[in-house]
PDB file of C-alpha atoms and ligand atoms in Angstrom:
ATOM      1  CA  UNK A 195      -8.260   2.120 -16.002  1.00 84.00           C
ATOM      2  CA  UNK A 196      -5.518   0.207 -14.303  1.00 92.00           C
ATOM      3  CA  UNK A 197      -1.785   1.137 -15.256  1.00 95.00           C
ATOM      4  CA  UNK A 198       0.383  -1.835 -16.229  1.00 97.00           C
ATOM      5  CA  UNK A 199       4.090  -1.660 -16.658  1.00 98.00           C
ATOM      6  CA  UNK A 200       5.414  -4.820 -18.934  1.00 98.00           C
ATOM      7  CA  UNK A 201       9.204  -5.736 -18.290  1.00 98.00           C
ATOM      8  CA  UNK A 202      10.449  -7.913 -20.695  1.00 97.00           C
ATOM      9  CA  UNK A 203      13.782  -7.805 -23.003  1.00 97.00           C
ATOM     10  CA  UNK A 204      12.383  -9.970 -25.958  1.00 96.00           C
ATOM     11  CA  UNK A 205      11.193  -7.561 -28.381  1.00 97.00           C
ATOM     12  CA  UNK A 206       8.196  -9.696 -29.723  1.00 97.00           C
ATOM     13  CA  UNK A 207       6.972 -11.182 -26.691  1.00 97.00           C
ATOM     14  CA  UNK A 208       7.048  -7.490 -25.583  1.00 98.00           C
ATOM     15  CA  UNK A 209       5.510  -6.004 -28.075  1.00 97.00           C
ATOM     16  CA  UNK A 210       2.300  -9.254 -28.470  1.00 97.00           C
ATOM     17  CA  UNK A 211       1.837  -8.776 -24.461  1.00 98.00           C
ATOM     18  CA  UNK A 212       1.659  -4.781 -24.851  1.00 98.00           C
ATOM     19  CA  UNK A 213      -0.564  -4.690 -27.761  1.00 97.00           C
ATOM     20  CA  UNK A 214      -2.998  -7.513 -25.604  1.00 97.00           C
ATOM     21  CA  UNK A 215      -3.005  -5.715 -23.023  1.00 97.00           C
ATOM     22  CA  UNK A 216      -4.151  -2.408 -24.582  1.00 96.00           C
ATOM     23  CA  UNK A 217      -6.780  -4.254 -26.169  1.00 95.00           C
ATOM     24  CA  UNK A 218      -7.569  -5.728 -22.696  1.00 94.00           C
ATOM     25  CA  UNK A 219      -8.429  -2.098 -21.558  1.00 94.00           C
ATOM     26  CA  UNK A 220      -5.720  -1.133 -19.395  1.00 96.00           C
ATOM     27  CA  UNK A 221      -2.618   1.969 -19.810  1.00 96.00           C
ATOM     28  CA  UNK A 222       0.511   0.119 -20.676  1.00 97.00           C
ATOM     29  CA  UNK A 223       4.035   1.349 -20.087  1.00 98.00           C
ATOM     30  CA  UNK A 224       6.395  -1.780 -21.630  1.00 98.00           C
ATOM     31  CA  UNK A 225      10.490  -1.547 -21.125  1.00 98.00           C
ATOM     32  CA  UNK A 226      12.965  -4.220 -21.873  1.00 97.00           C
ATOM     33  CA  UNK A 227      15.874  -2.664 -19.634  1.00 96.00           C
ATOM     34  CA  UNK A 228      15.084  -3.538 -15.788  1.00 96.00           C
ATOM     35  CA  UNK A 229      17.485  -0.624 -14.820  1.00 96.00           C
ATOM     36  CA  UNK A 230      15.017   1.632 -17.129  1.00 96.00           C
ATOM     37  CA  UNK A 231      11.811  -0.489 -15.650  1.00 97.00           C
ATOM     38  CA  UNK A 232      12.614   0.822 -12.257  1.00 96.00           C
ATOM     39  CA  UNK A 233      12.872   4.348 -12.993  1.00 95.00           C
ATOM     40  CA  UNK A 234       9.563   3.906 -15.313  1.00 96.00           C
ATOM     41  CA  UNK A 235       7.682   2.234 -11.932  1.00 95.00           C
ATOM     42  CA  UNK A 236       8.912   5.104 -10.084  1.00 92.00           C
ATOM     43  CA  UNK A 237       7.302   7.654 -12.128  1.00 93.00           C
ATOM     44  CA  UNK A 238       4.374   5.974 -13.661  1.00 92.00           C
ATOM     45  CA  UNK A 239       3.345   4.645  -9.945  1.00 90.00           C
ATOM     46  CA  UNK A 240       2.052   1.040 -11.732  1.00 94.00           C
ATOM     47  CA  UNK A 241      -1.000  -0.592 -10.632  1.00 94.00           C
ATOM     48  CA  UNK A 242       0.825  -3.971 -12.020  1.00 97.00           C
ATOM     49  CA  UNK A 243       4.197  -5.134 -13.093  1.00 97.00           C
ATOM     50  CA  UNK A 244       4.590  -8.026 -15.282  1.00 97.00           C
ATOM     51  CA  UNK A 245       8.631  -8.947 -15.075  1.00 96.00           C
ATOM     52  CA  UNK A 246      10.639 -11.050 -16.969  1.00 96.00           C
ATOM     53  CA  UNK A 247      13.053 -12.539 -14.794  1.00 93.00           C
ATOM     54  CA  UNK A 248      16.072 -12.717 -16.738  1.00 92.00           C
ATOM     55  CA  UNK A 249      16.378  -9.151 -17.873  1.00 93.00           C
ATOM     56  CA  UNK A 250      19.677  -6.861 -19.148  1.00 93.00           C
ATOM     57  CA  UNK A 251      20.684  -4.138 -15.991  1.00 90.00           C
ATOM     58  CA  UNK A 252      18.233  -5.103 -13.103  1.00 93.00           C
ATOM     59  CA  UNK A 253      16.830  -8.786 -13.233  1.00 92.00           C
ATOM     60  CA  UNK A 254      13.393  -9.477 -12.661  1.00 93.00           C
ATOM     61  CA  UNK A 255      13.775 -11.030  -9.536  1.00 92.00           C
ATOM     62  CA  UNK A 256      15.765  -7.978  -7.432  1.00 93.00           C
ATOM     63  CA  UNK A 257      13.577  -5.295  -9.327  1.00 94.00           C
ATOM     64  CA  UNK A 258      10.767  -7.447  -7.937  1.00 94.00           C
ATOM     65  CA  UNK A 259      11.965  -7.413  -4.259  1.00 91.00           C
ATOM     66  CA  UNK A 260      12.864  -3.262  -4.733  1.00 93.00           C
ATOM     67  CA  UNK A 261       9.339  -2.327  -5.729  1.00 92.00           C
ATOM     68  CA  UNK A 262       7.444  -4.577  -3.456  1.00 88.00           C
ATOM     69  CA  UNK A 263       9.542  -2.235  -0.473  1.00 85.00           C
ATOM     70  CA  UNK A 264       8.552   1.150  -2.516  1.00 85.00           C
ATOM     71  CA  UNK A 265       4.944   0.022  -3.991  1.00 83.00           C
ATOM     72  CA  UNK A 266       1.708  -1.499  -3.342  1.00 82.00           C
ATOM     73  CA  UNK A 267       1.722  -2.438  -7.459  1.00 90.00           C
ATOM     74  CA  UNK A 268       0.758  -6.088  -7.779  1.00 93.00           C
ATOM     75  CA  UNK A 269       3.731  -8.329  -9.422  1.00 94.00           C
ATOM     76  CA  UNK A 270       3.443 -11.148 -11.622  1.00 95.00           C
ATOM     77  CA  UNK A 271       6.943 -12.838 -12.740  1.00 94.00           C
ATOM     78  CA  UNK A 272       7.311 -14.338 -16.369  1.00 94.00           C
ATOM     79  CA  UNK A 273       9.767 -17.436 -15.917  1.00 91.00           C
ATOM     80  CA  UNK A 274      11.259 -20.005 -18.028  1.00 87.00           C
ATOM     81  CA  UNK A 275      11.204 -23.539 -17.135  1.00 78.00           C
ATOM     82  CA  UNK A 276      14.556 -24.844 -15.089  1.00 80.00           C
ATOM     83  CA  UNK A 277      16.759 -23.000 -12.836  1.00 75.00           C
ATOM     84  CA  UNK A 278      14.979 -19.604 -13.829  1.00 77.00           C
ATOM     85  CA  UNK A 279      11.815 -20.900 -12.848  1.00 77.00           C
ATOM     86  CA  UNK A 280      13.398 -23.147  -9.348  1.00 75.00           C
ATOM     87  CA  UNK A 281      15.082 -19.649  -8.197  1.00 76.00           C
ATOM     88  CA  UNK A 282      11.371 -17.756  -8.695  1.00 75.00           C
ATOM     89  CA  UNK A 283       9.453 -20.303  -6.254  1.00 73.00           C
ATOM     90  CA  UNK A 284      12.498 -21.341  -4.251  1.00 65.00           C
ATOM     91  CA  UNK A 285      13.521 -17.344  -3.013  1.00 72.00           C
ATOM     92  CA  UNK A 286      11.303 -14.995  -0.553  1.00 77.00           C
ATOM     93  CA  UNK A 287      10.424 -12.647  -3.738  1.00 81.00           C
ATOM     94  CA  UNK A 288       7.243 -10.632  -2.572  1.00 83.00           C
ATOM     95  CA  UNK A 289       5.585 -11.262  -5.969  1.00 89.00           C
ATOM     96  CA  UNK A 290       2.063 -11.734  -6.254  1.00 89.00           C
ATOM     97  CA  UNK A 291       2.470 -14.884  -8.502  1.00 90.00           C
ATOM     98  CA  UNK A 292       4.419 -15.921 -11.304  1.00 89.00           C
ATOM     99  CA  UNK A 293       3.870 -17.351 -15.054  1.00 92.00           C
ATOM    100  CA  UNK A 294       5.497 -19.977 -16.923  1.00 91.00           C
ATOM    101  CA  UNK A 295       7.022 -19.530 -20.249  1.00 92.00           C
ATOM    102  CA  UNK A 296       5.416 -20.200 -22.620  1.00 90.00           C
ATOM    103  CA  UNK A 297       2.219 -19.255 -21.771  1.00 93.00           C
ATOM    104  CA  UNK A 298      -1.438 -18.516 -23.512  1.00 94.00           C
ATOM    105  CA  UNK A 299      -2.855 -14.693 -23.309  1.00 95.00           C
ATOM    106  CA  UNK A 300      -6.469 -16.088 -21.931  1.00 94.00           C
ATOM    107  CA  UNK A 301      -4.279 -17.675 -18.579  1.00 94.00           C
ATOM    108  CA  UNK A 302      -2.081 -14.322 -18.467  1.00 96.00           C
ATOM    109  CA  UNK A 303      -5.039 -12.065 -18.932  1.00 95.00           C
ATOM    110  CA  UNK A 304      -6.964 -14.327 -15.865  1.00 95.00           C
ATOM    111  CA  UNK A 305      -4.205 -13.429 -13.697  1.00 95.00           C
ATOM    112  CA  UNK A 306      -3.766 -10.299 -14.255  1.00 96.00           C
ATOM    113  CA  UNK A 307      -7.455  -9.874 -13.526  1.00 94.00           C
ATOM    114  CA  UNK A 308      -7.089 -11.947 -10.523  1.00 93.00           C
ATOM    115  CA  UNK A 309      -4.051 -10.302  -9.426  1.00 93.00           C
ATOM    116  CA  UNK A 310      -5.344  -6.367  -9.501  1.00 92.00           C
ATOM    117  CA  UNK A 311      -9.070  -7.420  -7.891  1.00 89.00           C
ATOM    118  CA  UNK A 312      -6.421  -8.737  -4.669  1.00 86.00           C
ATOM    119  CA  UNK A 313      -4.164  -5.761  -4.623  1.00 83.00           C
ATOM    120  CA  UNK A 314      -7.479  -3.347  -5.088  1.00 78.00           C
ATOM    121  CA  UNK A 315      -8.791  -4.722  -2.273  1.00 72.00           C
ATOM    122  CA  UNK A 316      -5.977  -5.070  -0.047  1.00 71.00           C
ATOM    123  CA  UNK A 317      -5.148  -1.100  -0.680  1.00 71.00           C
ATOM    124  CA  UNK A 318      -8.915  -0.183  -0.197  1.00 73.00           C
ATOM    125  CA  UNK A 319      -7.573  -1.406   3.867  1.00 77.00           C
ATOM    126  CA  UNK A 320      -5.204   0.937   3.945  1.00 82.00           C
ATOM    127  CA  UNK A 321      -4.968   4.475   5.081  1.00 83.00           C
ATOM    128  CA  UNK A 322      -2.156   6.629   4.323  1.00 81.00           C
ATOM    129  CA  UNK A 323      -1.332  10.214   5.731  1.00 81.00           C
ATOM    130  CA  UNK A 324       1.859  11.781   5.099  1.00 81.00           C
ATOM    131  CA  UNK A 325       4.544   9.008   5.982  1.00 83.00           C
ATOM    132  CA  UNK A 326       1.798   6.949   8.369  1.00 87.00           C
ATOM    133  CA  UNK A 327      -0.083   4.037   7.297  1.00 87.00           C
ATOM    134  CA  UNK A 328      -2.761   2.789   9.051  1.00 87.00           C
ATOM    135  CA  UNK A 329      -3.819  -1.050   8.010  1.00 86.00           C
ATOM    136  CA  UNK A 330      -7.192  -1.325   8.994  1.00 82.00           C
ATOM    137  CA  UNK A 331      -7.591  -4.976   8.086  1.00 76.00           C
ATOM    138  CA  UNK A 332      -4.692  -5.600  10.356  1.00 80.00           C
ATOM    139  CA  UNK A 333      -5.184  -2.462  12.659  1.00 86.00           C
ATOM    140  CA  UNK A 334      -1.333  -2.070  12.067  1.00 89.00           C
ATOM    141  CA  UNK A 335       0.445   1.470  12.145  1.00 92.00           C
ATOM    142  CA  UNK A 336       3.235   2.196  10.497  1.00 91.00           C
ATOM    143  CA  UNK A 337       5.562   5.073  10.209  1.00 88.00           C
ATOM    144  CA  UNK A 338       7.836   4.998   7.335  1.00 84.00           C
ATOM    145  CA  UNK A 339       7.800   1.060   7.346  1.00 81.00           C
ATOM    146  CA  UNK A 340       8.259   1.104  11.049  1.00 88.00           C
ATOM    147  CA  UNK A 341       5.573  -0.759  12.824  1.00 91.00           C
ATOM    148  CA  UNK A 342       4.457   1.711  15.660  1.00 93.00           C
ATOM    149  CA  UNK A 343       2.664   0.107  18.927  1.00 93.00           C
ATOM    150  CA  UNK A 344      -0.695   1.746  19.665  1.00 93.00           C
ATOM    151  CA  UNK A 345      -2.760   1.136  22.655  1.00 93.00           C
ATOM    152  CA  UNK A 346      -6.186   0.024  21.752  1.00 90.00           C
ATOM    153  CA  UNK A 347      -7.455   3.405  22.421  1.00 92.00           C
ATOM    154  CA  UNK A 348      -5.008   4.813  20.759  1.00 94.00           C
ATOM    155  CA  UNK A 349      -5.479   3.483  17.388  1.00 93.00           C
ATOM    156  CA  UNK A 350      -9.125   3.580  17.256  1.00 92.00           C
ATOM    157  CA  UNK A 351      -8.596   7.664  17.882  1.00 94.00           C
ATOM    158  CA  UNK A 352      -6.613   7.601  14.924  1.00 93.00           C
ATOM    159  CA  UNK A 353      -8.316   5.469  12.967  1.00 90.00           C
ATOM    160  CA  UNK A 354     -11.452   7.916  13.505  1.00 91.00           C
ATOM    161  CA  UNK A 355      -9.519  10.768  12.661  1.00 91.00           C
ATOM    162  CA  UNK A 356      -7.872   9.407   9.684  1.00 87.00           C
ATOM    163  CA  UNK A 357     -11.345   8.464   8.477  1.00 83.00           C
ATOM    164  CA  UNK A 358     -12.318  12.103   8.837  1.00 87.00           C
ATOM    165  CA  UNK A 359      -9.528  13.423   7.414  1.00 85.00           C
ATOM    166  CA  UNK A 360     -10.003  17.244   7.105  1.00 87.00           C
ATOM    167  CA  UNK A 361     -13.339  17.244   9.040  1.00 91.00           C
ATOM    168  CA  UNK A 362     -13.134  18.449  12.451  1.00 94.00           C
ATOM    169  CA  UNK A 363     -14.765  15.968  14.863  1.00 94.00           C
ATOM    170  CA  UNK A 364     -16.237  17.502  18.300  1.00 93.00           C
ATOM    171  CA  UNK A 365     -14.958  16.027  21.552  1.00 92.00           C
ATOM    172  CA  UNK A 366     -18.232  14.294  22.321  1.00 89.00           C
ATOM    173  CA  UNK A 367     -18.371  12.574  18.729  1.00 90.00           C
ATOM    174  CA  UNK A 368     -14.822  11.095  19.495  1.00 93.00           C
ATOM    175  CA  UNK A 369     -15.833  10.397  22.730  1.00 92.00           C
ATOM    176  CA  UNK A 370     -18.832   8.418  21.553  1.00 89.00           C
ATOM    177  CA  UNK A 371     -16.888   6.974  18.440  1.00 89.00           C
ATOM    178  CA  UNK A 372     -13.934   5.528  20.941  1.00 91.00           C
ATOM    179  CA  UNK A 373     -14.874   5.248  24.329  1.00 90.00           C
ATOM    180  CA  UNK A 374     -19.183   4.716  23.532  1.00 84.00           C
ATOM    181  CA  UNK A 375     -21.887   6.649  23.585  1.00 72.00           C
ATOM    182  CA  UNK A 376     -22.651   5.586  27.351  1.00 73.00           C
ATOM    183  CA  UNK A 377     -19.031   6.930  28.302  1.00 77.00           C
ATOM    184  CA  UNK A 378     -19.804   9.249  31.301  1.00 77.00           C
ATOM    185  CA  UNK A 379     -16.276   9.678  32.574  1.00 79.00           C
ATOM    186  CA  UNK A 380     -13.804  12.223  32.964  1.00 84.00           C
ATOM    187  CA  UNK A 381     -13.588  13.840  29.453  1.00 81.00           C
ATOM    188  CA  UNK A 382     -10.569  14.765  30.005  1.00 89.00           C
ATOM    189  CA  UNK A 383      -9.303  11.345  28.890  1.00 92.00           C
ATOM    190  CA  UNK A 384      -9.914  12.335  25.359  1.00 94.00           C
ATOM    191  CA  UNK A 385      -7.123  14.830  25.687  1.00 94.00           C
ATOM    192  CA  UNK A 386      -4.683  12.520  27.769  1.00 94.00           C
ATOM    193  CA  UNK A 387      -4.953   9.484  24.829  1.00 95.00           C
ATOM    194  CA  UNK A 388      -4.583  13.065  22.073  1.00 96.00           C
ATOM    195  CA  UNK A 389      -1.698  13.481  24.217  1.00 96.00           C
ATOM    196  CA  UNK A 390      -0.043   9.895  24.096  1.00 95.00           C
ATOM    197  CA  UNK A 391      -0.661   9.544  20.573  1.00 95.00           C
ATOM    198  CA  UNK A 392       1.044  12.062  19.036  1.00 95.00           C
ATOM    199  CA  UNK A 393       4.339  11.411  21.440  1.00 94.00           C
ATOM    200  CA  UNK A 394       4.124   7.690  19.259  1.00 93.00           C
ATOM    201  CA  UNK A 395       3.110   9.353  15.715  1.00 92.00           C
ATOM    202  CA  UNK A 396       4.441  13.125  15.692  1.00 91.00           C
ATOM    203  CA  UNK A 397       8.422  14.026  14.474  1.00 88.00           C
ATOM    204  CA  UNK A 398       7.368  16.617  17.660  1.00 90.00           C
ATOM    205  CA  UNK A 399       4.777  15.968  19.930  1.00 88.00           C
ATOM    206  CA  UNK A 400       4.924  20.060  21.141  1.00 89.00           C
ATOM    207  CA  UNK A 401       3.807  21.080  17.770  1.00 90.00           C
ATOM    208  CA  UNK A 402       1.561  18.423  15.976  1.00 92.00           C
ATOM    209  CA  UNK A 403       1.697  18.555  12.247  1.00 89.00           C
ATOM    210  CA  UNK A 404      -0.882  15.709  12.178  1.00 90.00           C
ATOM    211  CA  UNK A 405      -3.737  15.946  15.095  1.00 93.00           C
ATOM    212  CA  UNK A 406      -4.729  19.495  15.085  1.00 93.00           C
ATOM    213  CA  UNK A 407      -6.894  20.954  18.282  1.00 94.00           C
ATOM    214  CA  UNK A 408      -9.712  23.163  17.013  1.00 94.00           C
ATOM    215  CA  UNK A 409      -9.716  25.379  20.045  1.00 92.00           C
ATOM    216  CA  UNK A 410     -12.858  24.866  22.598  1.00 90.00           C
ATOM    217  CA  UNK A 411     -14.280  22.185  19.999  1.00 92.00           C
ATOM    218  CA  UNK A 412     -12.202  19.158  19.272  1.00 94.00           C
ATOM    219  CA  UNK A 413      -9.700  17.780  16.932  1.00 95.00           C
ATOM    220  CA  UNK A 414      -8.614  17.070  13.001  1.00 94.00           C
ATOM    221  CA  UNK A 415      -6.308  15.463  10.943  1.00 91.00           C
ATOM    222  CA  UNK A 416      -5.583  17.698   8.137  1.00 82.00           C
TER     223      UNK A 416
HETATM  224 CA1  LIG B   2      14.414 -12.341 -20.664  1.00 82.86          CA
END
């Protein structure tokens, strides 16, 4: 069940969108503070925000541009027409799309559908372990929002790894995986791209907290 978190400071319109929404299916957190909303995405980890833009403490539109840094939780604005609604389409926001006061549940519920089958499948790319993120759609890496720069090699040991998490993968089965399974040269190339990548992804390359050697078998990401 998909966790939304409804921002909005008009009690009624609050309250019709919250009770919809339950009745759509989904876990609903609703706030009309966006000082309070913030806080509330923080613990409750949203899989969805609706915001009102003009809110009391935080508006809509710099709560929106906070939680699209911290989250991966799709954002749909709720705008009125005029200046409200110029600001929404005319500023770099990060939302996911916006709504137009006043609006009819059947369109909001369609976006909200549409909006949560994107973000589920954009997240489905990604792989995270510890403060690394690996973007598979993208092959990106990133360290705490840092984009790293991986080698070819490089990232598709990683990528292996990370897809094994916790499952110790032999030296010949990476060697196959990233190099091919006709690789016949010096295996000790496998160690030398181990090496390089945890100099780029490791606080401390000399003791790896994230690729572990299994003595006299291979390696793991734990
Ligand atoms: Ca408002």
């Amino acid at each position: 069940m998909a966790k939304l978190l409804i921002v909005e400071d008009e009690p009624t319109l609050r309250n019709v969108l919250t009770t919809n929404m339950r009745n759509e299916g989904y876990e609903v957190h609703s706030v009309g503070d966006g000082s309070e909303a913030l806080e509330l995405a923080r613990s409750e980890l949203p899989d969805l925000c609706l915001l009102d833009v003009m809110l009391p403490g935080l508006d809509g539109l710099s709560l929106c541009r906070i939680l699209r840094k911290e989250s991966d939780a799709a954002i749909i604005l709720l705008t009125a027409r005029g200046a409200e609604m110029d600001r929404v389409i005319g500023l770099e926001t990060g939302a996911d799309d916006y709504v137009m006061k006043p609006f009819s549940m059947p369109e909001l519920t369609a976006r909200v559908r549409a909006a949560l089958r994107r973000s589920s499948r954009r997240q489905s790319d990604k792989i995270r372990f510890g403060d690394i993120e690996v973007d598979l759609a993208a092959r990106m890496v990133h360290r705490s929002g840092e984009q790293l720069k991986l080698s070819y090699k490089e990232y598709e040991l990683l990528a292996t790894l990370l897809r094994n998490k916790g499952v110790v993968l032999t030296r010949d089965f990476l060697l196959a995986q990233v190099w091919g399974y006709d690789y016949d040269g010096d295996p000790r190339t496998l160690d030398v791209h181990v090496r390089w990548l945890r100099e780029k992804i490791e606080q401390d390359a000399s003791s790896p907290l994230i690729v572990q050697t299994v003595r006299g078998v291979g390696y793991r990401v734990v």
